[in-house]
Short mmCIF file of C-alpha atoms in Angstrom, two decimals:
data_model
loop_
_atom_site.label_atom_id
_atom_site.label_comp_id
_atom_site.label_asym_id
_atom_site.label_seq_id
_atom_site.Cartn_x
_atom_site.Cartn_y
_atom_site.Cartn_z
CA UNK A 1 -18.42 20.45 19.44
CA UNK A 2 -14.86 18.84 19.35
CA UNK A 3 -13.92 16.25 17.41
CA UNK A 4 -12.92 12.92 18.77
CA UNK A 5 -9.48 12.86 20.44
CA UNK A 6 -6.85 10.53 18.72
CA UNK A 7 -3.14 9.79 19.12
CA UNK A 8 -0.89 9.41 16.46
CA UNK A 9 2.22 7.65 16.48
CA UNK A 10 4.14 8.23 19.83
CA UNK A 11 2.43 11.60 19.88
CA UNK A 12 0.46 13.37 22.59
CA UNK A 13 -3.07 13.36 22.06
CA UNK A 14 -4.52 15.82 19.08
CA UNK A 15 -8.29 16.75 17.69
CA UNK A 16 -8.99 16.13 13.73
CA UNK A 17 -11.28 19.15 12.73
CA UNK A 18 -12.31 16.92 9.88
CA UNK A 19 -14.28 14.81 11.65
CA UNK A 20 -16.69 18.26 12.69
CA UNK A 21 -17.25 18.22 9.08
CA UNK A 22 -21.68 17.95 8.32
CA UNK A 23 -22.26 14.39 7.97
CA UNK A 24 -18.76 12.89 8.74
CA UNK A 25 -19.04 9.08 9.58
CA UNK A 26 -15.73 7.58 11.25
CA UNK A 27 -13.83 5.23 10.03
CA UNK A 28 -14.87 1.68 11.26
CA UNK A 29 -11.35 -0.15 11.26
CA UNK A 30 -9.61 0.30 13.99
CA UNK A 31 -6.19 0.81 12.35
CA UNK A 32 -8.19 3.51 10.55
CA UNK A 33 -9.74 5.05 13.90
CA UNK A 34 -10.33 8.79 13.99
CA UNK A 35 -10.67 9.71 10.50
CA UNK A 36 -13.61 9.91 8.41
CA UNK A 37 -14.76 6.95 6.28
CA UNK A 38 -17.57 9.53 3.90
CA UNK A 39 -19.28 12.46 4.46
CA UNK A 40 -22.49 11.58 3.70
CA UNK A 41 -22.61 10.72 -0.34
CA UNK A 42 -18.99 8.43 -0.72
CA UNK A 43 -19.42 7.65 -4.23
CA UNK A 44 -19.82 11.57 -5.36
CA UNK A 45 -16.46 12.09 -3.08
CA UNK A 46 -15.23 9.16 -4.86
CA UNK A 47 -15.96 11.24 -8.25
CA UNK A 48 -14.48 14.32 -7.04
CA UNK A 49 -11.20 12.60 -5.65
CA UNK A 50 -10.57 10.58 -8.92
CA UNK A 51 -10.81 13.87 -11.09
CA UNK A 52 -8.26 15.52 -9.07
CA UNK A 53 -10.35 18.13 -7.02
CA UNK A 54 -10.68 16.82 -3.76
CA UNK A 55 -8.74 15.82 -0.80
CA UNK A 56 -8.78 12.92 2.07
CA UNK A 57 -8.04 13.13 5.39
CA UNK A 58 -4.90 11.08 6.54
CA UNK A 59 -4.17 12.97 9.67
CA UNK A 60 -4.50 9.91 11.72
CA UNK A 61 -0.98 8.66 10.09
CA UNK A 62 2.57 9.03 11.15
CA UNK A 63 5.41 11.32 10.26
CA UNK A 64 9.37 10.72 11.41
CA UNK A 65 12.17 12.83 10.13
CA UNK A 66 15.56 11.41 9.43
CA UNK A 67 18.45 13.69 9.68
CA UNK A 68 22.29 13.81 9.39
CA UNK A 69 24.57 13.11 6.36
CA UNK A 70 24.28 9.22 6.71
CA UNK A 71 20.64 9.16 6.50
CA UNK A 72 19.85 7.81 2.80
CA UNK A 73 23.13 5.13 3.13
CA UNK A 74 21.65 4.42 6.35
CA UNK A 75 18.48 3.41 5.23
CA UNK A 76 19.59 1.90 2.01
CA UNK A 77 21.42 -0.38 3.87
CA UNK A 78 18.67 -1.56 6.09
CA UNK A 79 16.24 -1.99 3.42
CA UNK A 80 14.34 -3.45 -0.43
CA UNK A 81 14.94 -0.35 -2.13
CA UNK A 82 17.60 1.91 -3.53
CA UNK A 83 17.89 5.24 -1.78
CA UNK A 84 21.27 5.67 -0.92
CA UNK A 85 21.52 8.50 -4.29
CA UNK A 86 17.89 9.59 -3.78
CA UNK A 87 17.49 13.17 -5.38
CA UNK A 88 16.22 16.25 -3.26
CA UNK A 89 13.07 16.56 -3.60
CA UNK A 90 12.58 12.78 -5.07
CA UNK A 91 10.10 10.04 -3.88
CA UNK A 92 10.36 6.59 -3.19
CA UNK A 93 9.06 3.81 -1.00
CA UNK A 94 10.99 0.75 0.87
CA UNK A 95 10.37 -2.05 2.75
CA UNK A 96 12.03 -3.35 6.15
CA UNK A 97 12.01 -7.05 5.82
CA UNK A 98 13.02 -9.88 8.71
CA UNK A 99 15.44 -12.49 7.95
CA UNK A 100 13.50 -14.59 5.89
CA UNK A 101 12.21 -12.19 3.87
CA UNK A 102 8.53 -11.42 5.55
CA UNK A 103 7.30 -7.57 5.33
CA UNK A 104 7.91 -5.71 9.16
CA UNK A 105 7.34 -2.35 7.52
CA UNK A 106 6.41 -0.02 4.69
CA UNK A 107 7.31 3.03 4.08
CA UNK A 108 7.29 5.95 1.60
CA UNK A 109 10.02 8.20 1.12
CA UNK A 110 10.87 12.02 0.63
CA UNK A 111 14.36 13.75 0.91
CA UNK A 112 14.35 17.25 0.97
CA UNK A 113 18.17 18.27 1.13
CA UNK A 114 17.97 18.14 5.23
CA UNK A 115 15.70 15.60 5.87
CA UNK A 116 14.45 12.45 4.70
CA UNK A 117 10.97 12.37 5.21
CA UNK A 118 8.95 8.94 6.12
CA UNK A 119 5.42 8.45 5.52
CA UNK A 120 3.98 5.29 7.39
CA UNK A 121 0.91 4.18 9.24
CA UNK A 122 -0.12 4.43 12.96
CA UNK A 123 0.43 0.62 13.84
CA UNK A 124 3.68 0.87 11.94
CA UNK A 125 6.02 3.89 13.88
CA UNK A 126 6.34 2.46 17.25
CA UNK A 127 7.71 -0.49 16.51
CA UNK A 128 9.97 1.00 13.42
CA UNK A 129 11.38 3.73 15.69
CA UNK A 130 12.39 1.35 18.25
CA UNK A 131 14.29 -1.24 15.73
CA UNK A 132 16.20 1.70 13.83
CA UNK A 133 17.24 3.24 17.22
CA UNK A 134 18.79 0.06 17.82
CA UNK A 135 20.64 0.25 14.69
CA UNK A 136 22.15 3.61 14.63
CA UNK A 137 25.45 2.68 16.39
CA UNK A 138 28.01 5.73 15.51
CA UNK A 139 26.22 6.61 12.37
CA UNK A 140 25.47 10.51 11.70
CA UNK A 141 21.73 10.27 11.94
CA UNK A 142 18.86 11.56 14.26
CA UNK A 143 15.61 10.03 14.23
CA UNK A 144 12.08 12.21 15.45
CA UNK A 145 9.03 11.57 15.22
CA UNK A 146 7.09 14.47 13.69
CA UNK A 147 3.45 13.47 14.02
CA UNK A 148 2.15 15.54 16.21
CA UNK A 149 3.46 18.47 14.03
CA UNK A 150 2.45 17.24 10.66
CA UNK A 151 -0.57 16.41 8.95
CA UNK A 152 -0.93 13.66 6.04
CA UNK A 153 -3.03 14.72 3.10
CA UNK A 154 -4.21 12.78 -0.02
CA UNK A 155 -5.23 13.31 -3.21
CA UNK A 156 -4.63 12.66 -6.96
CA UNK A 157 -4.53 15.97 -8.31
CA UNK A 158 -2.77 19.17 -7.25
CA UNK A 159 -5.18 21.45 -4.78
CA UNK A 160 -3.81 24.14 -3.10
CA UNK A 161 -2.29 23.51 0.29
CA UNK A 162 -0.60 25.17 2.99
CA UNK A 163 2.32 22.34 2.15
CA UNK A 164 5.34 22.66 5.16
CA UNK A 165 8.56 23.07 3.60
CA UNK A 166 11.15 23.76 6.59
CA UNK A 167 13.70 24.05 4.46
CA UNK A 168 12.47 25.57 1.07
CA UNK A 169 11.33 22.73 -0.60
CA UNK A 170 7.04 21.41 -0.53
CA UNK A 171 6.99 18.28 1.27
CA UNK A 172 4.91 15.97 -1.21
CA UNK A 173 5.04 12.54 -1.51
CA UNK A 174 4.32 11.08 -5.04
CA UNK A 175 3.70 7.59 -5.45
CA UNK A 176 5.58 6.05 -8.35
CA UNK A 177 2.96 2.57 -8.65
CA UNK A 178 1.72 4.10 -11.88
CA UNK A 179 4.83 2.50 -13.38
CA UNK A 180 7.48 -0.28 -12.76
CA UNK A 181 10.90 1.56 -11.21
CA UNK A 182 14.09 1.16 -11.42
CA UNK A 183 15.53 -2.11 -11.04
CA UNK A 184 11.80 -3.14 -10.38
CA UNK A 185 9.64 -5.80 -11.85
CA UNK A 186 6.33 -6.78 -12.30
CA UNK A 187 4.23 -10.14 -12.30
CA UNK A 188 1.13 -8.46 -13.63
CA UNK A 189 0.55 -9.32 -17.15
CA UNK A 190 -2.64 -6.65 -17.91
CA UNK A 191 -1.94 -5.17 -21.80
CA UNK A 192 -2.85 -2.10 -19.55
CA UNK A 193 -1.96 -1.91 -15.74
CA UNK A 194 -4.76 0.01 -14.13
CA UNK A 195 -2.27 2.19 -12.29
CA UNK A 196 -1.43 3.92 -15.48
CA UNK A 197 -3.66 6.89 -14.54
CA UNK A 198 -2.46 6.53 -10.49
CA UNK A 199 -1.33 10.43 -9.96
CA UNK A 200 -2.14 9.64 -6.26
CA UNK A 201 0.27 11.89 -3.77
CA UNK A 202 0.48 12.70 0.14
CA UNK A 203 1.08 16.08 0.98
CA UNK A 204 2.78 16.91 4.56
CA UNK A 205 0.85 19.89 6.21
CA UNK A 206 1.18 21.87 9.72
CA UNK A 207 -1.52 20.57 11.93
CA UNK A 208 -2.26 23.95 12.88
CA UNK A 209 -3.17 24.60 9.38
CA UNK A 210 -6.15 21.71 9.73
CA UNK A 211 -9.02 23.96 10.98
CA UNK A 212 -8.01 26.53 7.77
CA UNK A 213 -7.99 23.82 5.61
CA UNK A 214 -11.32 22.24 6.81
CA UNK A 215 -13.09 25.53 6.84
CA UNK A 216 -12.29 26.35 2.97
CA UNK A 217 -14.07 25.48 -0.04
CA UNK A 218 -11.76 22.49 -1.09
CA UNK A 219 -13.81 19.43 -1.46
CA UNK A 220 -13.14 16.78 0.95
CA UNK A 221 -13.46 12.53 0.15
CA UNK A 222 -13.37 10.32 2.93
CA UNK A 223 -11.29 7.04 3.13
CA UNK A 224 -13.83 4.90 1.55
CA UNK A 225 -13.10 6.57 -1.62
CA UNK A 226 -9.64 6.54 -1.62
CA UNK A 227 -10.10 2.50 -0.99
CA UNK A 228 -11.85 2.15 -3.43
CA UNK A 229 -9.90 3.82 -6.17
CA UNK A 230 -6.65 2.16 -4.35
CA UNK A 231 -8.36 -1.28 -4.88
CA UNK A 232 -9.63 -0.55 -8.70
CA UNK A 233 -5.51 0.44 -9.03
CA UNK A 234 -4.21 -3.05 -7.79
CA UNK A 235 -1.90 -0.73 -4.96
CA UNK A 236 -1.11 -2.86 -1.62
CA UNK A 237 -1.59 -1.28 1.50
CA UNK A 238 0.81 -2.11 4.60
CA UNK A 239 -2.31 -2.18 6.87
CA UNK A 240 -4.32 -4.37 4.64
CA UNK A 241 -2.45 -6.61 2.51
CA UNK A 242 0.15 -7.75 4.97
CA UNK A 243 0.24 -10.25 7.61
CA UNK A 244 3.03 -11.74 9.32
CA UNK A 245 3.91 -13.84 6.33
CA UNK A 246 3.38 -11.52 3.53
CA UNK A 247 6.39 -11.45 1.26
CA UNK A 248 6.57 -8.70 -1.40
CA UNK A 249 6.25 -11.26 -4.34
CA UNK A 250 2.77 -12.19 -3.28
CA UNK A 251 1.27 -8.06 -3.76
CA UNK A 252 3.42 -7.36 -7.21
CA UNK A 253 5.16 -5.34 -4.85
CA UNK A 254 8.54 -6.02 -6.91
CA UNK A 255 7.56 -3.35 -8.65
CA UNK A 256 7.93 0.06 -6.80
CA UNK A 257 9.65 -1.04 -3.55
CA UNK A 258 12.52 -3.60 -3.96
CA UNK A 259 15.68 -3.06 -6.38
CA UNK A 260 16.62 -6.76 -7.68
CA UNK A 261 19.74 -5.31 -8.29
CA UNK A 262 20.48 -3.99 -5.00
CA UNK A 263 22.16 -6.73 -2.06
CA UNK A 264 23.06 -6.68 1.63
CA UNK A 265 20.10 -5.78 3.50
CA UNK A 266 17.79 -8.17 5.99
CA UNK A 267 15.83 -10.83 3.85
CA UNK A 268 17.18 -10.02 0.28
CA UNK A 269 18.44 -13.99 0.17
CA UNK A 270 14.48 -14.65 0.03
CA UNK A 271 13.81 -12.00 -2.24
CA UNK A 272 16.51 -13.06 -4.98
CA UNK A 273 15.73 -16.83 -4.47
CA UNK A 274 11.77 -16.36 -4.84
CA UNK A 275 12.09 -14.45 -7.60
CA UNK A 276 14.68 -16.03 -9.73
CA UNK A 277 13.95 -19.84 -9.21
CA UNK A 278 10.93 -19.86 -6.80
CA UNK A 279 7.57 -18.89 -6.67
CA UNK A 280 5.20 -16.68 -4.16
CA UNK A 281 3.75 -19.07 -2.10
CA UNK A 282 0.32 -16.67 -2.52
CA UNK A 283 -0.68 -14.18 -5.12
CA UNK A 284 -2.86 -11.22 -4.98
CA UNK A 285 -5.95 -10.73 -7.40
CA UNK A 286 -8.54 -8.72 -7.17
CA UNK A 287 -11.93 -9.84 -6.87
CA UNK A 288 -15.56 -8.63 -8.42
CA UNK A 289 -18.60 -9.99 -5.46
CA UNK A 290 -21.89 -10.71 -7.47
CA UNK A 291 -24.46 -7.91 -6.38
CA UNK A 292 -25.22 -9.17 -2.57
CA UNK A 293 -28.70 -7.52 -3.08
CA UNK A 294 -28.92 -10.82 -4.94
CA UNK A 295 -28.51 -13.20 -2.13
CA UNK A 296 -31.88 -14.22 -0.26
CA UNK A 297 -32.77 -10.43 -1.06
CA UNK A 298 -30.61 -9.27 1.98
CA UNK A 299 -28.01 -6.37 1.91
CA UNK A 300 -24.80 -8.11 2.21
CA UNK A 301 -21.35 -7.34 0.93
CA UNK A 302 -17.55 -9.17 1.64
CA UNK A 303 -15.73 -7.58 4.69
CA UNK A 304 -12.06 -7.65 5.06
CA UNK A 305 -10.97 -10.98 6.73
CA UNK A 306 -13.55 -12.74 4.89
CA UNK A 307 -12.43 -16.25 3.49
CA UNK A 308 -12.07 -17.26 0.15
CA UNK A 309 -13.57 -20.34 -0.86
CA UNK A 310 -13.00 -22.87 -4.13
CA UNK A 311 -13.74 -26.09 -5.18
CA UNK A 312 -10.89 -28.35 -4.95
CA UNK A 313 -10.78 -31.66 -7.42
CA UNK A 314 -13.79 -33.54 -5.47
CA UNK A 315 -15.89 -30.79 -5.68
CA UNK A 316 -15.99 -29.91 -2.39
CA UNK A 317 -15.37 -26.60 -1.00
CA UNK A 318 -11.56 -25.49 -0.05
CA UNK A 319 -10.78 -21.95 1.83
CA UNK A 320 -7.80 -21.00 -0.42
CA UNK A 321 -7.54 -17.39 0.89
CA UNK A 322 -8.90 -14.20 2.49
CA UNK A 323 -10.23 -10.82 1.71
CA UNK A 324 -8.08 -8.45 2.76
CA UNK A 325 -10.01 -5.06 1.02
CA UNK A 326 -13.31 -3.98 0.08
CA UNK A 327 -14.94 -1.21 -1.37
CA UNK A 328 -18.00 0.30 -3.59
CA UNK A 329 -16.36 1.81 -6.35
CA UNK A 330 -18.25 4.42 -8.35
CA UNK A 331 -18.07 2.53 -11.47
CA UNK A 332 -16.91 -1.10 -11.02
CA UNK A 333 -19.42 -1.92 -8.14
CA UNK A 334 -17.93 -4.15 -5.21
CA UNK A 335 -14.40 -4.35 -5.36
CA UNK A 336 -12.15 -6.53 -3.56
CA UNK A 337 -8.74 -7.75 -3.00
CA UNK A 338 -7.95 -10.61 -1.68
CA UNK A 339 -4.49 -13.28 -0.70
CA UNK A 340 -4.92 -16.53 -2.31
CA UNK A 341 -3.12 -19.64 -2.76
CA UNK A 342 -0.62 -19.91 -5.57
CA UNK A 343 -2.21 -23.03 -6.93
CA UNK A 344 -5.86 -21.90 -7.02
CA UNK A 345 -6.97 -21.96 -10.26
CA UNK A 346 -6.78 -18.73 -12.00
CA UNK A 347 -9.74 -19.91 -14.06
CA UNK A 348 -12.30 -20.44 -10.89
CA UNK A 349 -15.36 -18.69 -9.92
CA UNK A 350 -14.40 -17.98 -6.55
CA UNK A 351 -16.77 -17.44 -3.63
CA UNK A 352 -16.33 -15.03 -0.56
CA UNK A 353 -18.31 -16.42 2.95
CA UNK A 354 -19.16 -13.61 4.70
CA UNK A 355 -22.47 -13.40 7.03
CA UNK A 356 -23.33 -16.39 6.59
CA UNK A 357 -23.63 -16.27 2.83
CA UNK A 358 -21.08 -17.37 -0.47
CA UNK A 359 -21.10 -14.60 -2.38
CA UNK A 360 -19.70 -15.68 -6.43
CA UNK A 361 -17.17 -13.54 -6.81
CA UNK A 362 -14.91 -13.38 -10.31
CA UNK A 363 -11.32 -13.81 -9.91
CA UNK A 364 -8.85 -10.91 -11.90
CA UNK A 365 -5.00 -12.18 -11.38
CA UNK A 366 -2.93 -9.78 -10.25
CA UNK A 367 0.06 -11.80 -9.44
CA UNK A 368 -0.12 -15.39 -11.91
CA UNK A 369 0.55 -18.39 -10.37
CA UNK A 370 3.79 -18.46 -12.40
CA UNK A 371 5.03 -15.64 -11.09
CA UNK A 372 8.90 -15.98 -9.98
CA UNK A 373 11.71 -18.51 -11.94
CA UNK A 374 13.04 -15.70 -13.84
CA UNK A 375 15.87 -16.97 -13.72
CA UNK A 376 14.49 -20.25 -15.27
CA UNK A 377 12.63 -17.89 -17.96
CA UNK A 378 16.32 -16.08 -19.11
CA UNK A 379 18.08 -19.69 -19.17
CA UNK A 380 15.04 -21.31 -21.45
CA UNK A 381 16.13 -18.25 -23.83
CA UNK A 382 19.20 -19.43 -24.66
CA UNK A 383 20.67 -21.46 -27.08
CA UNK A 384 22.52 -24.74 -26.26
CA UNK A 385 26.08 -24.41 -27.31
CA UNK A 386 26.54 -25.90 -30.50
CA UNK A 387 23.25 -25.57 -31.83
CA UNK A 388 22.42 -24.87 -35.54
CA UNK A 389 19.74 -21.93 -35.59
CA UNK A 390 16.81 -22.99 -37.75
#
């Protein structure tokens, strides 16, 4: 039997042989449509994917190729990060901002000599391709999208793959979120980010190569696990995190995709002014739901889109925020991540309203409600001319 048909990108129609997998269950978001979300037992996959030894299926993403000699000052110009000297063989990840500084696009980044490579999601390459064809005036550069050739992989260790590499070098992807980057910064202020041990990568492989890769012995997650294990690493994800007034403050986002150091591309007024004598209007944190076995003794856990409720100063109840991931991770339990309001007490017992029910959920910030001013923060440093040091 043949697996569901799926489009990806601008692309013709293609089959995913991983979804003829025993005991594949498709993914139930629609951004997420014709992948699987488990195979039958997601927190084992879960297991396997966060030691390193299996892979998940991301074939329902996008691919576009960038070539010519003005591709990396092309893009560098256009967008948060710094790519115009991006190595062969290097990784990196950008965002495409609108004029006042609001997230249109995310996308990761691999140059192989020829061609720079862009990772991005499904909703994400119509849209993207259309804008940068507008802006290629007399510029060396040719855009294509590659999706129906290529094949998006992930996984957090190093499995062997039929990897393309048109011209001699492996097309992987490594994301750098394990630490802050160059010219980066972070609002977190864990002792310990939980990215440290992040060794997550995407791998680009032939679609032809799919049924091979399905049919051999390397064990296979679905995307539940990956969420999960995303979540438990505080990582923002375009297709869950953002909304049309997502700005890259809010997700700690400072960190691997913007350059503070870097000017003259769409929105970096906002960026500067937010960070160095503003503050995020929202913050991310990441949320712990009480058991929902719990509640009335009826299965019920927090979907994405649920609010987030607090008590304000009367007492009464105040939606502050939304949900905007949710997962069963192997060891934490329910995981979460949710948008809130700046001011929202860090403090606060938080409660998710999902089904009917307010679920208690504990609050871990992400992004403080101080976050921003640094600016303010380097001035306060300084000594007032003419002082006497004590």
């Amino acid at each position: 039997m043949l697996a569901p048909q799926i489009s990806v990108g601008n692309a013709p129609v293609v089959f995913n042989e991983f979804l003829n997998r025993p005991g594949a269950v498709g993914a139930n978001q629609a951004v997420d449509a014709g992948v699987a979300a488990h195979y039958g037992d997601p927190l084992a996959e879960q297991r396997a994917l966060a030691a390193g030894t299996a892979i998940v299926d991301l074939s329902h993403r996008a691919v576009i190729t960038i070539s010519g000699p003005d591709r990396l000052s092309w893009i560098n110009s256009l967008t948060s990060q710094s790519v115009a000297g991006l190595a062969q063989g290097e990784s990196s990840e950008t965002l495409l901002l609108n004029m006042t500084g609001r997230i249109d696009y995310a996308v990761r980044l691999f140059d192989d000599g020829t061609d720079l490579w862009l990772l991005l999601e499904r909703n994400e390459v119509a849209g993207l391709l259309t804008w940068l064809g507008s802006m290629q005036f007399a510029l060396r550069v040719e855009l294509m999208d590659r999706s129906i050739e290529f094949a998006t992989i992930g996984t957090l260790g190093q499995p062997t793959l039929p990897v393309t590499a048109p011209h001699g070098l492996p097309v992987v992807w490594r994301d750098r979120w394990m630490s802050v980057g160059p010219g980066g910064f972070q609002y977190a202020k864990a002792t310990r980010h939980p990215a440290a041990g992040w060794t997550y990568s995407e791998v680009l492989v032939p679609r032809s190569a799919l049924a091979g890769i399905v049919a051999s012995d390397i064990p296979v997650a679905g995307l539940d696990a990956l969420e999960a294990l995303r979540i438990a690493a505080w990582r923002p994800h375009f297709s869950s995190e953002v909304d049309e007034k997502t700005i890259p403050h809010e997700l700690d986002w400072l960190r691997t995709a913007v350059h503070l150091n870097k000017g003259g591309y769409r929105g970096q007024q906002t960026v500067a002014k937010v960070h160095n004598i503003g503050h995020p209007p929202r913050r991310l944190v990441m949320l712990y739901p009480e058991d929902a076995h719990s509640i009335d003794k009826h299965s019920v856990r927090p979907s994405r889109g649920d609010e987030v409720v607090a008590p304000n100063k009367d007492g009464a109840d105040q939606i502050v925020g939304r949900v905007t991931s949710v997962a069963r991770h192997f060891e934490l339990g329910t995981v979460a991540l949710a948008v809130i309001k700046r001011g929202t007490d860090p403090t606060a017992e938080l409660l998710v309203r999902t089904a009917g029910c307010d679920i208690p959920a504990r609050q871990v910030v992400i992004v403080p409600p101080d976050a921003g001013a640094a600016a303010t923060v380097t001035v306060s440093r300084l000594p007032r001319r003419g002082s006497v040091p004590r």
